[in-house]
Every structure is written in structure tokens, then in C-alpha cells.
Coordinates of C-alpha atoms in Angstrom, one line a residue:
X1 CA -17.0 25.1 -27.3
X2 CA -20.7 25.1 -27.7
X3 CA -22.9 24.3 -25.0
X4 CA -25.0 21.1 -25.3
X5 CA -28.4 19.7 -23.2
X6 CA -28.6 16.3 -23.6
X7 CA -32.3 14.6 -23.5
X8 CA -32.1 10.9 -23.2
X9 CA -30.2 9.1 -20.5
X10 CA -30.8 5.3 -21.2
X11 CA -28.1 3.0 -22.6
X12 CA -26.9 5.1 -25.4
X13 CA -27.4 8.4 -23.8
X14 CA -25.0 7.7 -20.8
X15 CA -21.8 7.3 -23.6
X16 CA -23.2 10.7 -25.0
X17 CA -23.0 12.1 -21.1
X18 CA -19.4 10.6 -20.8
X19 CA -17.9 12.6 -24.3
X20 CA -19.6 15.9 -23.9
X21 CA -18.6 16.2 -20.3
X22 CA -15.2 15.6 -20.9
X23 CA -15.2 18.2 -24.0
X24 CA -16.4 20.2 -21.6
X25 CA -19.6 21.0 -22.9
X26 CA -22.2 19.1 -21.3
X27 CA -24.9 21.6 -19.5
X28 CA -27.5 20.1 -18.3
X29 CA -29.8 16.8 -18.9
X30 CA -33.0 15.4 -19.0
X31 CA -35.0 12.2 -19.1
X32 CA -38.1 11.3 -17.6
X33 CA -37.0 8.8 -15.3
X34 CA -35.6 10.6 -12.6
X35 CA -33.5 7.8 -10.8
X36 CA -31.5 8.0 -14.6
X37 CA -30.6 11.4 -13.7
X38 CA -30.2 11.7 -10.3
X39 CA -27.1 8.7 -11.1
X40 CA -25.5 10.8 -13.6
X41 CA -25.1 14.0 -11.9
X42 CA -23.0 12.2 -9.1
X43 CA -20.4 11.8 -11.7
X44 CA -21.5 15.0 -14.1
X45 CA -23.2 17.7 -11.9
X46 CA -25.1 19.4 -14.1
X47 CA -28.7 20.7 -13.8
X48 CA -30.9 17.9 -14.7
X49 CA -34.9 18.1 -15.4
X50 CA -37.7 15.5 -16.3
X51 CA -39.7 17.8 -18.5
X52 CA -38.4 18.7 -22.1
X53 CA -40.5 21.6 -22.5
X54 CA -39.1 22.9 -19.1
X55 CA -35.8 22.4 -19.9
X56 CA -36.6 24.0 -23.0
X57 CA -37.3 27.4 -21.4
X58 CA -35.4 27.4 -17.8
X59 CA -32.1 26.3 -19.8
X60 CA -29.9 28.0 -22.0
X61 CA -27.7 26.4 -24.3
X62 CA -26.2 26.2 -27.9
X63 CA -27.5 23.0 -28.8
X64 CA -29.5 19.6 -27.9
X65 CA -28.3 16.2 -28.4
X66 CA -31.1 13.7 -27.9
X67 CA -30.9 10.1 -27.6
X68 CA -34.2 9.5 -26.3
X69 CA -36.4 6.4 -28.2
X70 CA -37.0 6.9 -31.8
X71 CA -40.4 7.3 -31.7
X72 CA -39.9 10.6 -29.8
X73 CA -37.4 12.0 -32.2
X74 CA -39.8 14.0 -34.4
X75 CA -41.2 15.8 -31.4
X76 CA -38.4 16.5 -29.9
X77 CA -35.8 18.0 -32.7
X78 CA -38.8 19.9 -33.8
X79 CA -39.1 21.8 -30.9
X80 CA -35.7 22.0 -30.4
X81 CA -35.2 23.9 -34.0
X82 CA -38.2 26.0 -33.3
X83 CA -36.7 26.8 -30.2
X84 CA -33.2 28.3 -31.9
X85 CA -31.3 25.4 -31.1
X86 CA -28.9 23.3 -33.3
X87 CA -29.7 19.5 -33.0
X88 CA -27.3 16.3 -32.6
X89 CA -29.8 13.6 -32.8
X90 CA -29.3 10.3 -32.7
X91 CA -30.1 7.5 -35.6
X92 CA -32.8 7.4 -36.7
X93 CA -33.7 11.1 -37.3
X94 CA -37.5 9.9 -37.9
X95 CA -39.6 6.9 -37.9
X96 CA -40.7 7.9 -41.7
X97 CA -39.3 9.7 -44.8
X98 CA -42.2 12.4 -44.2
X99 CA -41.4 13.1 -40.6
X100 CA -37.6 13.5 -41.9
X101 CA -37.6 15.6 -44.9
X102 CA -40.3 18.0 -42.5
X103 CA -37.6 18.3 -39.5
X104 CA -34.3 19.2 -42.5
X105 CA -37.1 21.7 -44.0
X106 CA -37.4 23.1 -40.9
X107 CA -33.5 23.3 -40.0
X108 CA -33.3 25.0 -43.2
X109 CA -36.1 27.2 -42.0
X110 CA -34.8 28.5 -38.9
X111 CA -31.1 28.1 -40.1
X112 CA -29.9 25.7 -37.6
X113 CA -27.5 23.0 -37.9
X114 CA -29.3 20.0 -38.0
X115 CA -26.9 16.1 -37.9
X116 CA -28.1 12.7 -37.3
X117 CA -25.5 10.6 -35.3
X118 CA -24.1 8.9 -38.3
X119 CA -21.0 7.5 -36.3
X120 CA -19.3 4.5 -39.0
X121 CA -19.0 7.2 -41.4
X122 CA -16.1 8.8 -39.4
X123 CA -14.8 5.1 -38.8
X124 CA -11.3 4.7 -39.8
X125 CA -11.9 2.0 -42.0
X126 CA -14.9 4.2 -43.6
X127 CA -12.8 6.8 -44.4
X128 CA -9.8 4.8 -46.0
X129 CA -12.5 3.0 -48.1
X130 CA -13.7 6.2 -49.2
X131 CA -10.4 7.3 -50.6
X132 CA -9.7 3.7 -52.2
X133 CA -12.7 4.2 -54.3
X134 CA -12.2 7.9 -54.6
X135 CA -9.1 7.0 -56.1
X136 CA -9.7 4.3 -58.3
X137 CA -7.8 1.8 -56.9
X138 CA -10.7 -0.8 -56.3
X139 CA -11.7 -0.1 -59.7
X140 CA -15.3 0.0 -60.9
X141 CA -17.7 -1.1 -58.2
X142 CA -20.4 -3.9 -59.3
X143 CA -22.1 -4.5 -55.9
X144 CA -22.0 -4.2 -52.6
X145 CA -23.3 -6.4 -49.6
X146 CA -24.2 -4.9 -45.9
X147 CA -24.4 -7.1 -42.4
X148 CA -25.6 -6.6 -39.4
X149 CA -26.8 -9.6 -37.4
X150 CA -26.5 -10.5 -33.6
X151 CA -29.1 -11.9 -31.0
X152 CA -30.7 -9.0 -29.0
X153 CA -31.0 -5.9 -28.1
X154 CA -34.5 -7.0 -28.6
X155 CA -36.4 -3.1 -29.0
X156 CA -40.1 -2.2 -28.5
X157 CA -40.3 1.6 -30.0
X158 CA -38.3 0.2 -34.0
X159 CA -38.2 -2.2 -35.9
X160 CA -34.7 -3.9 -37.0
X161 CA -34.9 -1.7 -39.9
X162 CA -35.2 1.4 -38.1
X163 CA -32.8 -0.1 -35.7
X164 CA -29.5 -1.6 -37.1
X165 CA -29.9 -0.2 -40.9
X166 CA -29.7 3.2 -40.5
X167 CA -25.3 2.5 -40.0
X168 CA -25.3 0.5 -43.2
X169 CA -27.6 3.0 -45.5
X170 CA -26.0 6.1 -44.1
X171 CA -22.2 4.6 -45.1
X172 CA -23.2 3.1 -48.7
X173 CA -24.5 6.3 -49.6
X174 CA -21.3 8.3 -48.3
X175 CA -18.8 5.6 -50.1
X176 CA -20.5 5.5 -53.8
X177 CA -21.8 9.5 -53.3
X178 CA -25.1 8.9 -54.9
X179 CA -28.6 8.3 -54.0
X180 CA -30.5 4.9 -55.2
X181 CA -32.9 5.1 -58.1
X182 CA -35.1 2.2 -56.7
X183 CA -35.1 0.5 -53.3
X184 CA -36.9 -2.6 -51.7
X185 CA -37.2 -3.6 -48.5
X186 CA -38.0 -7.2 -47.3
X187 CA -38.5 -8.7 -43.8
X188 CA -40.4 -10.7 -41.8
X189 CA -42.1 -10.6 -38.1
X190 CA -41.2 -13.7 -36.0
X191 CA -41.7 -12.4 -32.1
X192 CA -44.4 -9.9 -32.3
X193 CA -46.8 -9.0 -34.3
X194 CA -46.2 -6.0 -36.6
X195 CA -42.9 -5.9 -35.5
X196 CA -40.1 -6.6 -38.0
X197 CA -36.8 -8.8 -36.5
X198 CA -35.2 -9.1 -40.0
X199 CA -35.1 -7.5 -43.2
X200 CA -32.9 -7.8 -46.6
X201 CA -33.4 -4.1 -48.6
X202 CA -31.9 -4.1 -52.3
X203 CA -30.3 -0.9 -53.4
X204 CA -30.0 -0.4 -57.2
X205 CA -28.2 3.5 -58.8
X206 CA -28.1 4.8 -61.6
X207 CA -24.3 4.1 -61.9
X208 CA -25.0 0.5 -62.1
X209 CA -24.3 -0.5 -58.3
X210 CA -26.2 -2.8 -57.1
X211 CA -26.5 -3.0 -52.9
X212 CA -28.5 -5.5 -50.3
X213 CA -28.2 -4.8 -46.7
X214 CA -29.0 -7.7 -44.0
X215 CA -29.7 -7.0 -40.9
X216 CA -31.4 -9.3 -38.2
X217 CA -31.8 -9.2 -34.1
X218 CA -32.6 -12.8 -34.1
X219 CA -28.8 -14.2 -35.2
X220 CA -27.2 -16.8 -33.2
X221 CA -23.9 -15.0 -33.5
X222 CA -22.6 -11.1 -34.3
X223 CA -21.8 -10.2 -37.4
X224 CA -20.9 -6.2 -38.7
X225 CA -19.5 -7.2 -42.4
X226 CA -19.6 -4.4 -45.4
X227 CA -18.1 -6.0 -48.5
X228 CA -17.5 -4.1 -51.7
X229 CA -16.7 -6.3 -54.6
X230 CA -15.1 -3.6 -57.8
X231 CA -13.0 -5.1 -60.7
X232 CA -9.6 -4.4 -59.8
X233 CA -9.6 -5.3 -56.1
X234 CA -12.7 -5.9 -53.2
X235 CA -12.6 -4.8 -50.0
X236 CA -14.1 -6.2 -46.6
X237 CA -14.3 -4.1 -43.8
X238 CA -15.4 -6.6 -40.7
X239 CA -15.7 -4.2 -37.2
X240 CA -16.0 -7.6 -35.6
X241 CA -12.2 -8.1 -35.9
X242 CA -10.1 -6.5 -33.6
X243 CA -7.2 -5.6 -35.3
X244 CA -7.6 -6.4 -39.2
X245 CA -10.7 -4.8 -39.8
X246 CA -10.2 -3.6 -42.8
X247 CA -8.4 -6.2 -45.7
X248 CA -8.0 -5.9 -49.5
X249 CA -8.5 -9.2 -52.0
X250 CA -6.8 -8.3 -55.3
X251 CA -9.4 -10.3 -56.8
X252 CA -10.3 -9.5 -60.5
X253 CA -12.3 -10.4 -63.6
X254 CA -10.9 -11.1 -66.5
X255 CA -12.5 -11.6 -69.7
X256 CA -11.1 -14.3 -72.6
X257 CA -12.9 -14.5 -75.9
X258 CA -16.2 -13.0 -74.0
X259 CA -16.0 -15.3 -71.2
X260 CA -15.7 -14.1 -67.5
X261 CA -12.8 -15.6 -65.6
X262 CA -12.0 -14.8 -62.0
X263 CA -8.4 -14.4 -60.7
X264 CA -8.4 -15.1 -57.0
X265 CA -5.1 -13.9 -54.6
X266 CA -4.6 -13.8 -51.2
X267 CA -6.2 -10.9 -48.9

């Protein structure tokens, strides 16, 4: 089992805490609000430190997970790689495509293993879609439509885009297996200034898919909804649901004498 340093403790960081101690491979932690640490070790004693670059140096380990806010992501998996490590590193990997393609140059560079935390594309229903198109049983897919909407968490360091879309983009790329040839990204600021709350971003590939992810902070109710719509079946994979989260519609289209007609059946 490798052993992992953890930097970031706030509300995401603490499930991170919870898994790697129980694998076992938890080693130490850091954040720069001490009271964060000083709670954790009473239920994981491990070494804890405020400063990264400290840790950095006083701590060995095989890897570094970091969870801290996104606009410290760049920084801090940089140094990490340059420092030998491998790097778990929470969505988003960077706050711009530059910043990215820079920190997987540099993994490549120093040869570490280098993974954004990607987590809906090792969802169940994820994986079950992939092998339904992988198969062919859905047919060929004509488009596909993303949600994510709720009211809150409400964040200061990324916008909704940088926020809630990373899940969506990351598991429409994995199920069609291709990259867009054009993409557009809409939104609007309603709270703050500058700061985006909602955006609609239109996916268009070579293959003739055509994809618009939602997403919006400022919903009155939660919604996590990926539809795929393909002309044999569609698919609608809902993690709102608690048990039928996944559900097939043997919908089709038809055509008679050049004329579409749709064929709806029950889910």
C-alpha cells in the first residue's frame, strides 16, 4: 500500500482522511488552519503540519492527495511532481487549460503518476452505461444532455463551471471515448460580480454527438440527471434516485416514406 499525505482538510478533505486511513495509508496531513488538524488527528493520529513546503521536506511519502481550494491546485501538484511524488488531486486539476496541460507535461516529465479525482466515472451506473454503448445495445448516440443543479454550496475560489462541470465533462468524454471538435460555454453572474452561478456548455464531435451540460448553484431543488438519447434505446441515469438510478426507455425512431416517427415504451 502506498503511502499518501493529504493537504486539504475542509469539507471534502475530511472524506479523503476517513478512506485513506482505513486503507491504511494515510501518513500525515496538512492545512493551514490548524484547529482543522488538530480535530482530525484525535481520530487519525498522524503527523500533521501547516506549511506545505515543510511537509514537503520533513515528510516522506509515496504520494500527495490534495483537496485544498482550486485556485491552489496548480501550485501545489506542481511542487508535489517536482518533488518525486505521485499526485491524487481533486477536480478541478487547474483553474485554466494552460495551467493543466503544464502540470500532465510535467508528470510526464518527472514520470509520476499524475489523476484528477474523477469519482462518477467509477459509478456503477457509469460503468454499465459504458458497456451498453460499448456494445451497441443503445444504438447510435444522437445527443446527450448533462444536469447538475441544486441551491448552494455557494463557493468563492470557482465558478459553477469550475465547480459542478468538471463530473459531467469528465463522464461524457469517458462514455463516447472522443474528444469535442468545438465547444461553447454560456453563463451568467447573478450574486457577484465576475462570478459565474450558471452556465449551459454545448459539446459538438466529430462522430456527430451533439452534448449540453447545465449546471447551476442557484436551483430551487437538486437535480444530478445524464440522459443519453441513441436510436435503439435511451438511457437516464438520475444519482438523485435511491434505488433506480439507472433506467432504460426502449424508445426508437422510425422512419416511413422519409418521415421520422417516434415509438415510445415504457422505461
Amino acid at each position: 500500500m502506498p503511502s499518501i499525505a493529504l493537504v486539504g482538510c475542509g469539507y471534502w478533505g475530511k472524506n479523503l482522511v476517513r478512506n485513506f486511513f482505513g486503507l491504511k495509508a494515510l501518513t500525515a496531513l496538512c492545512d493551514s488552519d490548524q484547529r482543522r488538524t488538530t480535530e482530525l488527528t484525535k481520530s487519525y493520529p498522524v503527523p500533521a503540519f501547516r506549511d506545505f513546503d515543510e511537509m514537503l521536506k520533513a515528510h516522506r511519502c509515496d504520494a500527495i492527495a490534495i483537496a485544498a481550494p482550486a485556485a491552489q491546485h496548480f501550485e501545489l501538484t506542481a511542487k508535489a511532481l517536482r518533488a518525486g511524488k505521485d499526485v491524487f488531486v481533486e477536480k478541478p486539476l487547474a483553474l485554466s487549460a494552460e495551467e493543466g496541460q503544464k502540470l500532465v507535461d510535467l508528470a510526464r516529465q518527472q514520470g509520476r503518476i499524475l489523476m484528477v479525482g474523477h469519482l462518477l466515472q467509477y459509478h456503477p451506473a457509469v460503468l454499465q452505461l459504458k458497456r451498453l454503448i460499448d456494445s451497441g445495445e443503445l444504438g447510435k448516440i444522437q445527443y446527450v444532455y448533462s444536469s447538475r443543479l441544486n441551491l448552494g454550496k455557494l463557493r468563492n475560489e470557482e465558478n459553477i463551471l469550475w465547480s459542478f462541470a468538471p463530473h459531467d465533462i469528465s463522464v461524457l468524454l469517458a462514455l463516447l471515448g472522443e474528444s469535442p471538435i468545438a465547444v461553447a460555454a454560456h453563463g451568467g453572474s447573478y450574486l457577484r460580480t465576475g462570478q459565474v452561478d450558471i452556465t449551459v456548455s454545448n459539446f459538438e464531435f466529430a462522430s456527430g454527438v451533439k452534448a449540453h451540460i447545465f449546471v447551476n448553484w442557484l436551483h430551487p431543488f437538486k437535480e444530478q440527471k445524464l440522459v443519453i438519447a441513441a436510436d435503439r434505446k435511451m438511457a437516464v441515469f438520475d444519482d438523485t434516485e435511491a434505488e433506480r438510478k439507472l433506467v432504460l426507455y426502449p424508445h426508437r425512431i422510425d422512419w416511413v416514406d422519409r418521415v421520422p416517427v417516434a415509438h415510445k415504451a415504457e422505461g
